[in-house]
Amino acid sequence: MLLPRSVPSERAPGVPEPEELWEAEMERLRGSGAPVRGLPYAMMDKRLIWQLREPAGVQTLRWQRWQRRRQTVERRLREAAQRLVRGLGLWEGALYEIGGLFGTGIRSYFTFLRFLLLLNLLSLLFTASFVLLPLAWLRPPDPGPVLNLTLQCPGSSQSQPGVLRFHNQLWHVLTGRAFTNTYLFYGAYRVGPESSSVYSIRLAYLLSPLACLLLCFCGTLQRMVKGLPQKTLLGQGYQAPLSAKVFSSWDFCIRVQEAATIKKHEISNEFKVELEEGRRFQLMQRQTRAQRACHLLSYLRVNVLIGLLVVGAISAIFWATKYSQDNKEESLFLLLQYLPPGVIALVNFLGPLLFTFLVQLENYPPNTEVNLTLIWCVVLKLASLGMFSLSLGQTILCIGRDKTSCESYGYNACDYQCWENSVGEELYKLSIFNFLLTVAFAFLVTLPRRLLVDRFSGRFWAWLEREEFLVPKNVLDIVAGQTVTWMGLFYCPLLPLLNSVFLFLTFYIKKYTLLKNSRASSRPFRASSSTFFFQLVLLLGLLLAAVPLGYVVSSIHSSWDCGLFTNYSAPWQVVPELVALGLPPIGQRALHYLGSHAFSFPLLIMLSLVLTVCISQTQANARAIHRLRKQLVWVQEKWHLVEDLSRLLPEPGPSDSPGPKSPASQASRPRSFCPGFPCPGSPGHQAPRPGPSVVDAAGLRSPCPGQHGTPASARRFRFPRGAEL
């Protein structure tokens, strides 16, 4: 226990003795229920408080001590297990190297790629657990022979006489025809009636894609909220202190030269990001109203031109898809199979180049130029996939068209007897083409360009230089591939397996391209803002995939001669049938009410209330942060004032008269009530001053026994600027 120091006996009446203050403070700490770990005291003082809280006259039992040791061991083992999992995680070493050499912005791209791989593996686990394994284990009864439909089709096409036969098997693999009768596509799944099976394969097949989309939405939303930029919460005027990065960034546990080099690059990249953001903020603050008005007019002009280009691009995708589907009997049918993916790739390659050229003509700042081009690239990428889906729907499902076969069967049964397989094959080809395009650009464009630039010298090769590794472009490519995978969950259930293999190989291809063939982006990216942007684009892709799937499941007639839902007007009709078979009338009425329009009104009111509460809580938190920030400024100003007072007022020595002082003047002065402990909120420990006693800023002795030097309430502070005594 820290013993109090001796103090002079002269003390004004009404002023408590130091021993009384010590006892009162000890009693308060002993009776307090606050955890000792959270108290702002030294470890020795925390042990003293812990001993004071022990019951009087009762020794700690052995089992209590053993339980505390066990909890400590469990905590240490849990922390060690977490470190082991992080160390054995997928690509941890590669991510550390990339983050150190090229910054956290480029590393966030590879982290995002790993996150997409995890989502695909989870989707595959859902499908395998609830559809494939029960289908193989239960062995449902044979659904019977396939219906032979007599279609009244004018000029129905038979087999394609002019199909190329050279490398036919390879073409069948690339187009998906080789896997038509496998579980890769919808048509291979066949079961008997629902009343003859214990486990409903149809319901599992229907709900698995919806559950995968919901799981991906929750995971993406969690990462999106976690990756919110801190400046959104701290305010636009908040600037991160660079001194903290200067003095606390280095890791003194590093002993390897390679790790030290990576750490140096990482710290350098962090400083580049901070300085670049500060420069952009200053440029925005210096703009006048006239300059902002001119920039707004130029924005409108450029956006109108780029919008016209986007409309033309998606129109080209629509007509390419329509031409590919309407000319199946042509001799170049196998080449036309990849016409829509080729047009989509060409549009997504030329579009950003034209956007960048138009933006550069206006002489925008680099930050504005990159952001404007990036926004339109996102619009073009997602709009091209949306137009591809719409063109398939118009051709196969007769959306917006008038055909005889559509009136009888609900879809173009003359040309597509199993239309789910046809849609799955189109999405399969699009996924294959995206990956082949990634491999081709890496080894047929980027690698030769690097070899030529390193081999030759001159103005042209210096201007050409290595390809710049653009994070947004690469992110849009993998987001487009993931969107195609989500769109094909119902038609091609094993497409997540294929996309997982592609993502795994893409990681190593992009890593090789970054380390060997490319140069880092000239514009640094912050990891938090990059992660937020990635998740936002991914959510848009998820929405683009979920809307057509919901429409098909609820409104489009299934194929008559393939798949699980041959006898249903829409796949969703299996849900009412199972409800009627397995639930009592009360449960049926409850589910019917939940699915009716009458339930939408209370649901909307409830969601409105929840949204109102969330917005109110967010605003209250923002106001609390603002008040705490003001209080922090006030406390700092008061500390500065007390420090200047303590420096200006003379300290009494031993020769000063120890006569009695006014009780009123003594009682009105501030005191420290931290016996034996550093006062909370004090700026820190300072060297003790010479002298026989502790004197505060107003000349009073400190009532804090055991605390040498200046007490916490009289630590030195400076005046705020402009203040005078």
XYZ file of C-alpha atoms in Angstrom:
725
model
C 0.000 0.000 0.000
C 1.231 3.484 -0.813
C 1.690 5.372 2.470
C 0.795 9.073 2.713
C 3.544 11.587 3.211
C 3.762 13.769 6.263
C 2.235 17.209 5.860
C 2.489 20.283 8.077
C 0.092 20.413 11.004
C -1.158 23.899 10.198
C -4.495 23.504 8.399
C -7.492 25.767 8.262
C -10.693 24.636 9.963
C -13.170 22.874 7.681
C -10.456 21.436 5.438
C -10.343 17.590 5.593
C -7.134 15.901 6.551
C -5.201 13.992 3.866
C -5.785 10.753 5.780
C -9.527 11.338 5.643
C -9.407 11.971 1.910
C -7.344 8.814 1.457
C -9.818 6.703 3.432
C -12.807 8.187 1.598
C -11.248 7.503 -1.772
C -10.353 3.950 -0.803
C -13.890 3.339 0.420
C -15.307 4.671 -2.822
C -13.040 2.467 -4.951
C -13.771 -0.597 -2.812
C -17.535 -0.153 -3.090
C -17.479 0.724 -6.787
C -18.673 -1.928 -9.208
C -16.506 -0.723 -12.083
C -14.089 -3.374 -13.393
C -10.534 -2.891 -12.223
C -9.195 -3.382 -15.762
C -10.978 -0.226 -16.963
C -9.693 2.087 -14.202
C -7.050 4.641 -15.305
C -4.498 3.591 -12.688
C -1.145 1.889 -12.687
C -0.894 -1.894 -12.405
C 0.368 -1.710 -8.807
C -2.578 0.469 -7.828
C -4.992 -1.900 -9.579
C -3.649 -4.791 -7.497
C -4.255 -2.722 -4.361
C -7.849 -2.010 -5.400
C -8.375 -5.682 -6.196
C -7.150 -6.635 -2.715
C -9.439 -4.054 -1.111
C -12.466 -5.542 -2.872
C -11.811 -8.990 -1.380
C -14.254 -9.923 1.424
C -12.897 -9.020 4.847
C -11.443 -11.933 6.768
C -12.012 -14.418 3.953
C -9.144 -15.896 2.004
C -9.467 -16.756 -1.634
C -10.284 -20.418 -2.091
C -8.128 -22.679 -4.164
C -10.804 -23.341 -6.744
C -11.323 -19.605 -7.235
C -7.624 -19.122 -7.897
C -7.664 -22.131 -10.213
C -10.680 -20.705 -12.067
C -8.890 -17.397 -12.595
C -5.804 -19.164 -13.870
C -7.976 -21.257 -16.185
C -9.652 -18.146 -17.602
C -6.253 -16.559 -18.188
C -4.963 -19.686 -19.941
C -8.109 -19.924 -22.071
C -7.795 -16.302 -23.137
C -4.160 -16.753 -24.105
C -4.942 -19.958 -26.019
C -7.790 -18.228 -27.845
C -5.536 -15.354 -28.839
C -2.864 -17.807 -29.990
C -5.462 -19.720 -32.043
C -6.609 -16.500 -33.695
C -3.022 -15.637 -34.582
C -2.546 -19.155 -35.974
C -5.698 -18.902 -38.112
C -4.577 -15.555 -39.465
C -1.154 -16.997 -40.191
C -2.577 -20.046 -41.985
C -5.219 -18.051 -43.848
C -5.422 -18.164 -47.603
C -2.834 -15.914 -49.281
C -1.875 -14.095 -46.065
C 1.799 -13.929 -46.986
C 1.064 -12.739 -50.515
C -1.353 -10.097 -49.236
C 1.230 -8.835 -46.756
C 3.837 -8.539 -49.493
C 1.453 -6.759 -51.883
C 0.281 -4.358 -49.175
C 3.828 -3.471 -48.223
C 5.121 -2.948 -51.758
C 2.126 -1.274 -53.403
C -0.053 0.078 -50.608
C -3.286 -0.900 -48.946
C -5.393 0.251 -51.901
C -4.023 -2.407 -54.271
C -4.011 -4.946 -51.467
C -7.724 -4.310 -50.929
C -8.369 -5.539 -54.481
C -6.772 -8.914 -53.732
C -8.581 -9.067 -50.389
C -11.821 -8.415 -52.228
C -11.006 -11.225 -54.652
C -10.509 -13.582 -51.705
C -13.858 -12.462 -50.283
C -15.602 -13.310 -53.565
C -13.949 -16.743 -53.525
C -15.374 -17.307 -50.046
C -18.871 -16.282 -51.201
C -18.720 -18.729 -54.107
C -17.573 -21.574 -51.880
C -20.429 -20.877 -49.456
C -22.927 -20.847 -52.330
C -21.522 -24.134 -53.573
C -21.805 -25.567 -50.046
C -25.482 -24.565 -49.909
C -26.244 -26.223 -53.228
C -24.294 -29.385 -52.436
C -25.764 -29.748 -48.945
C -29.431 -29.155 -49.729
C -29.744 -30.357 -53.339
C -26.964 -32.650 -54.545
C -26.415 -34.752 -51.419
C -30.142 -35.366 -50.760
C -30.598 -36.148 -54.447
C -27.866 -38.802 -54.272
C -28.793 -40.120 -50.806
C -32.571 -40.310 -50.978
C -32.710 -41.496 -54.584
C -36.171 -40.109 -55.307
C -38.518 -42.173 -57.509
C -38.310 -42.000 -61.272
C -40.370 -39.065 -62.568
C -41.530 -41.108 -65.528
C -41.030 -40.649 -69.238
C -40.534 -37.197 -70.675
C -43.618 -35.669 -72.225
C -43.684 -35.784 -76.020
C -45.143 -32.462 -77.060
C -46.385 -31.905 -80.558
C -45.467 -28.320 -81.326
C -47.218 -26.456 -84.084
C -44.257 -24.393 -85.254
C -44.076 -22.783 -88.697
C -40.832 -23.823 -90.354
C -39.394 -25.491 -87.272
C -35.717 -26.112 -87.634
C -34.378 -29.615 -87.379
C -30.748 -30.462 -86.871
C -28.251 -27.905 -87.997
C -26.756 -29.229 -91.225
C -24.011 -26.714 -91.567
C -22.460 -27.038 -88.119
C -18.698 -27.185 -88.183
C -17.273 -30.512 -87.107
C -13.640 -29.493 -86.698
C -12.683 -29.679 -83.030
C -16.315 -30.382 -82.217
C -15.658 -31.667 -78.709
C -13.679 -28.583 -77.729
C -16.463 -26.337 -78.988
C -19.000 -28.369 -77.006
C -16.944 -27.845 -73.851
C -16.619 -24.111 -74.470
C -20.324 -23.712 -75.219
C -21.568 -26.039 -72.463
C -23.190 -28.567 -74.808
C -20.950 -31.321 -73.414
C -22.500 -30.890 -69.929
C -26.173 -30.617 -70.909
C -27.112 -33.940 -69.274
C -25.094 -33.351 -66.098
C -25.972 -31.600 -62.858
C -24.239 -28.503 -64.139
C -27.503 -27.376 -65.767
C -31.116 -27.256 -64.693
C -32.477 -29.860 -67.112
C -30.665 -32.825 -65.511
C -32.521 -32.520 -62.192
C -35.562 -34.851 -62.206
C -37.704 -36.101 -59.295
C -41.130 -37.627 -58.792
C -44.292 -36.098 -57.293
C -44.050 -34.238 -54.007
C -46.438 -36.583 -52.208
C -44.128 -39.577 -52.810
C -40.959 -38.079 -51.247
C -40.017 -37.254 -47.670
C -37.591 -34.473 -48.551
C -38.651 -31.897 -51.133
C -35.866 -31.554 -53.675
C -37.932 -28.992 -55.579
C -38.253 -26.695 -52.576
C -34.547 -27.045 -51.779
C -33.612 -26.295 -55.395
C -35.892 -23.242 -55.378
C -34.770 -21.802 -52.049
C -31.031 -22.496 -52.407
C -30.385 -19.653 -54.915
C -32.496 -17.275 -52.832
C -30.633 -18.253 -49.659
C -27.280 -17.808 -51.440
C -28.264 -14.334 -52.603
C -29.429 -13.412 -49.101
C -26.197 -14.717 -47.574
C -24.093 -12.797 -50.094
C -26.129 -9.666 -49.424
C -25.588 -9.899 -45.656
C -21.854 -10.557 -46.030
C -21.405 -7.738 -48.523
C -23.413 -5.303 -46.396
C -21.365 -6.172 -43.321
C -18.093 -5.531 -45.126
C -19.534 -2.372 -46.624
C -20.441 -0.946 -43.208
C -17.123 -2.095 -41.779
C -15.236 -0.387 -44.587
C -16.995 2.972 -44.281
C -14.490 5.809 -44.506
C -13.729 7.294 -41.112
C -14.044 10.836 -42.401
C -17.740 10.252 -42.985
C -18.139 9.873 -39.218
C -15.498 12.360 -38.091
C -16.458 15.162 -40.491
C -15.053 16.549 -43.702
C -12.668 18.885 -41.923
C -10.986 16.136 -39.951
C -7.320 15.596 -40.717
C -5.467 12.573 -39.412
C -2.411 13.536 -37.317
C 0.696 12.689 -39.287
C 2.787 12.783 -36.127
C 1.073 9.599 -34.939
C 2.119 7.825 -38.128
C 5.654 9.215 -37.901
C 6.312 8.019 -34.350
C 4.167 4.870 -34.108
C 4.193 3.219 -37.536
C 7.368 1.200 -37.242
C 7.218 -2.362 -35.957
C 10.224 -2.925 -33.695
C 9.676 -6.706 -33.730
C 10.975 -6.879 -37.302
C 14.297 -8.700 -37.550
C 14.377 -9.725 -41.237
C 15.650 -7.365 -43.918
C 12.928 -8.336 -46.384
C 10.183 -7.616 -43.844
C 11.831 -4.296 -43.003
C 11.858 -3.300 -46.679
C 8.170 -4.167 -47.045
C 7.350 -2.174 -43.907
C 9.227 0.860 -45.246
C 7.244 0.731 -48.473
C 4.013 0.393 -46.510
C 4.742 3.462 -44.370
C 5.766 5.425 -47.458
C 2.526 4.527 -49.235
C 0.484 5.615 -46.213
C 2.192 9.008 -46.233
C 1.548 9.361 -49.957
C -2.158 8.714 -49.447
C -2.410 11.224 -46.588
C -0.542 13.951 -48.466
C -2.506 13.364 -51.674
C -5.824 13.664 -49.852
C -4.652 16.835 -48.130
C -3.634 18.340 -51.470
C -6.997 17.500 -53.066
C -8.846 19.015 -50.120
C -6.884 22.259 -50.437
C -7.582 22.444 -54.183
C -11.304 22.065 -53.568
C -11.269 24.793 -50.930
C -9.529 27.261 -53.267
C -12.145 27.062 -56.028
C -14.316 30.117 -56.553
C -18.007 30.125 -57.429
C -17.285 31.003 -61.060
C -14.876 28.104 -61.368
C -17.402 25.743 -59.828
C -20.103 26.933 -62.247
C -17.816 26.386 -65.250
C -16.918 22.934 -64.001
C -20.607 22.107 -63.573
C -21.386 23.071 -67.179
C -18.458 21.043 -68.462
C -19.635 18.088 -66.347
C -23.053 18.260 -67.967
C -21.581 18.397 -71.477
C -19.243 15.477 -70.915
C -21.901 13.394 -69.169
C -24.349 13.882 -72.047
C -21.751 12.711 -74.569
C -20.756 9.712 -72.472
C -24.423 8.875 -71.906
C -25.009 8.747 -75.662
C -22.029 6.414 -76.018
C -23.429 4.140 -73.316
C -26.820 4.006 -75.056
C -25.129 3.059 -78.323
C -23.038 0.394 -76.605
C -25.952 -1.353 -74.910
C -27.929 -1.177 -78.176
C -25.082 -2.996 -79.917
C -25.158 -5.670 -77.200
C -28.914 -6.078 -77.620
C -28.759 -6.556 -81.392
C -25.738 -8.878 -81.176
C -27.566 -11.139 -78.737
C -30.723 -11.085 -80.847
C -28.812 -11.893 -84.039
C -26.960 -14.749 -82.330
C -30.210 -16.335 -81.137
C -32.179 -15.799 -84.382
C -29.544 -17.323 -86.698
C -28.943 -20.736 -85.212
C -29.221 -22.435 -88.579
C -26.321 -20.515 -90.112
C -23.087 -22.306 -90.990
C -21.162 -20.008 -88.677
C -23.351 -20.962 -85.718
C -20.438 -22.029 -83.530
C -18.746 -18.669 -84.078
C -22.001 -16.848 -83.375
C -22.149 -18.604 -80.011
C -19.547 -16.172 -78.686
C -20.822 -13.087 -80.486
C -22.642 -11.569 -77.446
C -19.720 -12.121 -75.026
C -17.323 -10.734 -77.634
C -19.402 -7.601 -78.152
C -19.725 -7.109 -74.378
C -15.951 -7.430 -73.966
C -15.298 -5.038 -76.855
C -17.701 -2.466 -75.445
C -16.188 -2.700 -71.967
C -12.690 -2.330 -73.447
C -13.340 0.616 -75.763
C -15.792 2.390 -73.470
C -13.306 3.386 -70.724
C -10.795 4.548 -73.357
C -13.356 6.861 -74.962
C -14.537 8.071 -71.556
C -10.989 8.906 -70.509
C -10.328 10.734 -73.798
C -13.454 12.887 -73.464
C -12.709 13.720 -69.831
C -9.094 14.630 -70.567
C -10.236 17.137 -73.193
C -11.798 19.239 -70.430
C -8.573 19.446 -68.368
C -10.160 18.257 -65.149
C -8.126 17.678 -61.992
C -6.786 14.116 -61.748
C -9.143 13.182 -58.923
C -12.235 14.435 -60.784
C -11.109 12.765 -64.007
C -10.688 9.370 -62.364
C -13.974 9.560 -60.460
C -16.041 10.619 -63.479
C -14.559 7.902 -65.688
C -15.031 5.318 -62.964
C -18.713 6.116 -62.476
C -19.470 5.741 -66.174
C -17.458 2.509 -66.358
C -19.629 1.075 -63.590
C -22.770 2.185 -65.432
C -21.532 0.662 -68.699
C -20.500 -2.639 -67.116
C -23.789 -3.193 -65.292
C -25.948 -1.840 -68.119
C -24.323 -4.231 -70.594
C -25.193 -7.207 -68.381
C -28.707 -5.891 -67.877
C -29.242 -5.471 -71.621
C -27.860 -8.956 -72.211
C -30.448 -10.373 -69.804
C -33.240 -8.340 -71.398
C -32.331 -9.495 -74.909
C -32.305 -13.125 -73.759
C -35.698 -12.643 -72.167
C -37.131 -11.087 -75.299
C -35.776 -13.858 -77.535
C -36.422 -16.893 -75.343
C -39.349 -15.833 -73.151
C -41.006 -13.585 -75.770
C -40.993 -10.565 -73.451
C -42.458 -7.752 -75.532
C -42.927 -10.013 -78.585
C -45.967 -11.770 -80.086
C -45.374 -15.387 -81.047
C -47.745 -18.319 -81.440
C -45.651 -20.693 -79.338
C -45.478 -18.174 -76.510
C -49.259 -17.951 -76.291
C -49.585 -21.726 -75.807
C -46.591 -22.573 -73.605
C -45.512 -19.282 -72.012
C -42.145 -19.275 -73.774
C -40.633 -19.870 -77.213
C -41.124 -23.634 -77.142
C -40.392 -24.078 -80.849
C -36.789 -22.934 -80.636
C -36.078 -23.645 -76.953
C -37.697 -26.806 -75.645
C -35.677 -26.506 -72.410
C -35.222 -22.763 -72.128
C -33.568 -22.942 -68.674
C -30.688 -24.899 -70.190
C -30.381 -22.354 -72.995
C -30.111 -19.471 -70.529
C -27.627 -21.446 -68.434
C -25.476 -22.118 -71.487
C -25.388 -18.410 -72.358
C -24.268 -17.489 -68.847
C -21.757 -20.353 -68.867
C -20.250 -19.042 -72.116
C -20.090 -15.516 -70.725
C -18.238 -16.724 -67.621
C -15.799 -18.799 -69.685
C -15.156 -15.896 -72.042
C -14.424 -13.462 -69.193
C -11.773 -15.765 -67.760
C -10.194 -16.464 -71.160
C -10.063 -12.725 -71.742
C -8.233 -12.235 -68.428
C -5.638 -14.867 -69.351
C -5.215 -13.452 -72.864
C -4.612 -9.896 -71.651
C -2.137 -11.056 -69.017
C 0.051 -13.184 -71.300
C -0.597 -11.805 -74.795
C -0.738 -8.056 -74.098
C 0.818 -7.118 -70.750
C 3.745 -9.561 -70.849
C 4.913 -8.696 -74.420
C 4.540 -5.004 -73.625
C 6.821 -5.344 -70.605
C 9.387 -7.326 -72.580
C 9.466 -4.726 -75.359
C 9.729 -1.790 -72.953
C 12.592 -3.433 -71.047
C 14.388 -4.500 -74.225
C 14.286 -1.282 -76.253
C 14.982 2.341 -75.420
C 13.750 5.519 -76.990
C 11.054 8.147 -76.686
C 8.289 5.887 -77.911
C 9.141 3.067 -75.480
C 9.595 5.561 -72.631
C 6.129 6.944 -73.438
C 4.621 3.490 -73.735
C 6.201 2.120 -70.498
C 4.655 -0.690 -68.480
C 0.939 -1.048 -68.119
C -0.533 0.668 -65.092
C -2.316 -1.653 -62.656
C -5.702 0.050 -62.363
C -7.587 -1.151 -59.316
C -11.089 0.030 -60.400
C -10.840 -1.671 -63.794
C -9.799 -4.997 -62.298
C -12.507 -4.743 -59.650
C -15.188 -4.165 -62.294
C -13.993 -7.242 -64.190
C -14.356 -9.608 -61.244
C -17.630 -7.963 -60.161
C -19.016 -8.595 -63.657
C -17.975 -12.252 -63.414
C -19.577 -12.566 -59.979
C -22.791 -10.954 -61.242
C -22.965 -13.502 -64.082
C -22.511 -16.280 -61.489
C -25.387 -14.939 -59.386
C -27.591 -14.649 -62.462
C -26.994 -18.332 -63.244
C -27.655 -19.817 -59.798
C -31.066 -21.134 -60.883
C -30.170 -22.229 -64.425
C -26.630 -23.464 -63.741
C -26.419 -24.495 -60.048
C -22.738 -25.495 -60.172
C -21.601 -22.238 -61.750
C -20.161 -21.065 -58.360
C -17.743 -24.021 -58.535
C -16.551 -22.887 -61.942
C -16.235 -19.286 -60.795
C -14.304 -20.370 -57.690
C -11.696 -22.042 -59.894
C -11.524 -18.921 -62.058
C -11.074 -16.626 -59.044
C -8.361 -18.862 -57.599
C -6.412 -18.752 -60.858
C -7.121 -15.043 -61.325
C -5.407 -14.247 -58.030
C -2.106 -15.732 -59.173
C -2.420 -14.268 -62.666
C -3.018 -10.775 -61.286
C -0.269 -11.171 -58.713
C 2.208 -12.135 -61.429
C 1.021 -9.235 -63.585
C 1.407 -6.769 -60.718
C 4.829 -7.921 -59.531
C 6.435 -8.595 -62.927
C 4.634 -6.830 -65.753
C 2.890 -3.746 -64.365
C 3.542 -0.604 -62.401
C 1.529 0.706 -59.490
C -1.171 3.294 -60.069
C -0.031 6.912 -59.956
C -3.083 7.792 -57.868
C -2.928 6.143 -54.420
C -6.075 4.633 -52.958
C -7.061 4.452 -49.327
C -8.115 0.972 -48.236
C -11.294 2.116 -46.455
C -12.641 4.110 -49.409
C -11.612 1.363 -51.864
C -13.385 -1.320 -49.828
C -16.537 0.782 -49.596
C -16.549 1.321 -53.360
C -15.982 -2.383 -54.074
C -18.872 -3.473 -51.869
C -21.186 -0.825 -53.326
C -20.571 -2.014 -56.885
C -20.990 -5.616 -55.731
C -24.359 -4.767 -54.171
C -25.480 -3.222 -57.451
C -24.458 -6.403 -59.261
C -26.350 -8.479 -56.691
C -29.464 -6.398 -57.256
C -29.064 -6.776 -61.022
C -28.965 -10.566 -60.607
C -31.777 -10.826 -58.051
C -34.461 -8.889 -59.962
C -34.572 -11.147 -63.078
C -34.349 -14.256 -60.915
C -37.303 -13.165 -58.807
C -39.349 -12.405 -61.903
C -38.574 -15.788 -63.508
C -39.290 -17.770 -60.334
C -42.628 -16.092 -59.685
C -44.077 -15.415 -63.153
C -42.473 -17.427 -65.989
C -43.746 -20.854 -66.983
C -41.220 -23.655 -66.602
C -40.191 -25.933 -69.459
C -42.627 -28.736 -70.231
C -40.119 -31.524 -70.854
C -37.091 -30.936 -68.575
C -36.208 -29.993 -65.043
C -37.961 -30.156 -61.691
C -40.945 -27.901 -62.343
C -42.397 -29.440 -65.518
C -45.952 -29.607 -64.127
C -46.007 -26.145 -62.538
C -47.082 -22.862 -64.077
C -44.163 -21.196 -62.234
C -41.464 -22.582 -59.940
C -42.915 -20.732 -56.951
C -46.120 -22.778 -57.187
C -44.357 -25.624 -55.401
C -44.455 -23.581 -52.173
C -48.301 -23.402 -51.911
C -48.508 -27.085 -52.766
C -46.138 -28.074 -49.959
C -47.912 -25.723 -47.565
C -51.234 -27.385 -48.396
C -49.721 -30.840 -47.865
C -47.788 -30.228 -44.658
C -49.419 -27.418 -42.662
C -52.768 -27.177 -40.832
C -55.406 -24.675 -42.033
C -54.333 -22.044 -39.476
C -50.757 -22.114 -40.697
C -51.909 -21.957 -44.296
C -54.005 -18.866 -43.586
C -51.105 -17.247 -41.741
C -48.708 -17.844 -44.637
C -51.334 -16.670 -47.108
C -51.675 -13.416 -45.164
C -47.910 -12.943 -45.014
C -47.732 -13.317 -48.793
C -50.689 -11.043 -49.564
C -50.772 -7.327 -50.305
C -52.524 -6.633 -46.990
C -49.353 -7.508 -45.081
C -47.298 -5.004 -47.055
C -48.848 -2.013 -45.267
C -47.906 -2.975 -41.674
C -44.527 -4.160 -42.969
C -43.953 -0.782 -44.594
C -44.956 1.031 -41.406
C -42.642 -1.140 -39.312
C -39.721 -0.585 -41.692
C -40.410 3.164 -41.622
C -40.289 3.170 -37.823
C -37.055 1.189 -37.780
C -35.510 3.525 -40.352
C -36.626 6.566 -38.351
C -35.084 5.161 -35.170
C -31.812 4.393 -36.963
C -31.614 7.877 -38.479
C -32.423 9.500 -35.126
C -29.766 7.408 -33.390
C -27.209 8.337 -36.030
C -27.986 12.029 -35.660
C -27.808 11.782 -31.863
C -24.422 10.068 -32.098
C -23.180 12.812 -34.429
C -24.318 15.493 -31.988
C -22.669 13.660 -29.091
C -19.405 13.425 -31.020
C -19.591 17.157 -31.747
C -20.194 17.995 -28.070
C -17.374 15.737 -26.899
C -15.051 17.359 -29.407
C -15.930 20.794 -28.015
C -15.452 19.609 -24.454
C -12.049 18.238 -25.360
C -11.036 21.641 -26.720
C -12.285 23.359 -23.568
C -10.386 20.964 -21.296
C -7.184 21.534 -23.246
C -7.600 25.311 -22.978
C -8.129 25.065 -19.214
C -5.011 22.947 -18.827
C -3.019 25.556 -20.787
C -4.356 28.307 -18.519
C -3.466 26.457 -15.311
C 0.027 25.726 -16.655
C 0.708 29.397 -17.355
C -0.630 30.334 -13.926
C 1.654 27.814 -12.238
C 4.605 29.203 -14.178
C 3.894 32.867 -13.426
C 3.033 32.603 -9.721
C 6.057 32.171 -7.366
C 6.299 28.990 -5.351
C 6.544 29.507 -1.575
C 9.732 28.260 0.004
C 10.668 27.216 3.552
C 11.187 30.866 4.538
C 7.628 31.842 3.791
C 5.431 32.632 6.752
C 3.389 29.602 7.754
C 0.688 31.762 9.310
C -2.958 30.878 9.083
C -4.789 31.553 5.859
C -8.396 32.379 5.154
C -10.621 29.285 5.281
C -12.886 30.729 2.632
C -10.024 31.313 0.217
C -8.712 27.808 0.858
C -12.058 26.135 0.524
C -12.733 27.827 -2.809
C -9.570 26.558 -4.461
C -9.470 23.352 -6.509
C -8.144 20.188 -4.944
C -6.992 16.827 -6.168
C -8.834 13.774 -4.884
C -6.553 11.096 -6.243
C -4.672 9.730 -3.223
C -1.792 7.617 -4.374
C -2.949 7.533 -8.016
C -2.518 9.744 -11.070
C -5.607 11.865 -11.514
C -7.709 10.856 -14.539
C -7.440 13.338 -17.376
C -4.035 14.653 -16.373
C -1.596 15.164 -19.258
C 0.950 12.783 -17.857
C 3.757 12.400 -15.376
C 6.243 15.252 -14.928
C 9.488 15.489 -13.034
C 9.074 16.420 -9.327
C 9.972 19.917 -8.286
C 12.428 20.557 -5.483
C 10.913 21.632 -2.206
C 9.707 20.201 1.073
C 6.048 20.349 0.203
C 3.712 20.127 -2.754
C 2.163 23.443 -3.678
C -0.568 23.925 -6.235
C -1.016 26.833 -8.626
C -2.770 28.985 -6.012
C -0.288 28.350 -3.218
C -2.136 25.553 -1.368
C -0.574 22.309 -0.317
C -1.858 19.326 -2.168
C -4.068 16.873 -0.266
C -2.756 13.996 -2.384
C -0.408 12.022 -0.142
C 2.141 9.835 -1.798
C 2.154 11.872 -5.020
C 5.439 13.692 -5.401
C 5.859 16.721 -7.583
C 3.144 18.921 -8.946
C -0.366 17.503 -8.333
C -2.589 16.623 -11.256
C -4.838 19.670 -10.833
C -1.840 22.016 -10.991
C 0.104 20.540 -13.922
C 1.596 23.089 -16.268
C -0.480 24.246 -19.221
C -0.270 27.041 -21.730
C -2.694 29.815 -22.423
C -4.770 29.506 -25.559
C -3.606 31.870 -28.247
C -4.905 35.406 -27.728
C -5.699 34.957 -24.028
C -4.176 37.304 -21.426
C -4.004 37.312 -17.657
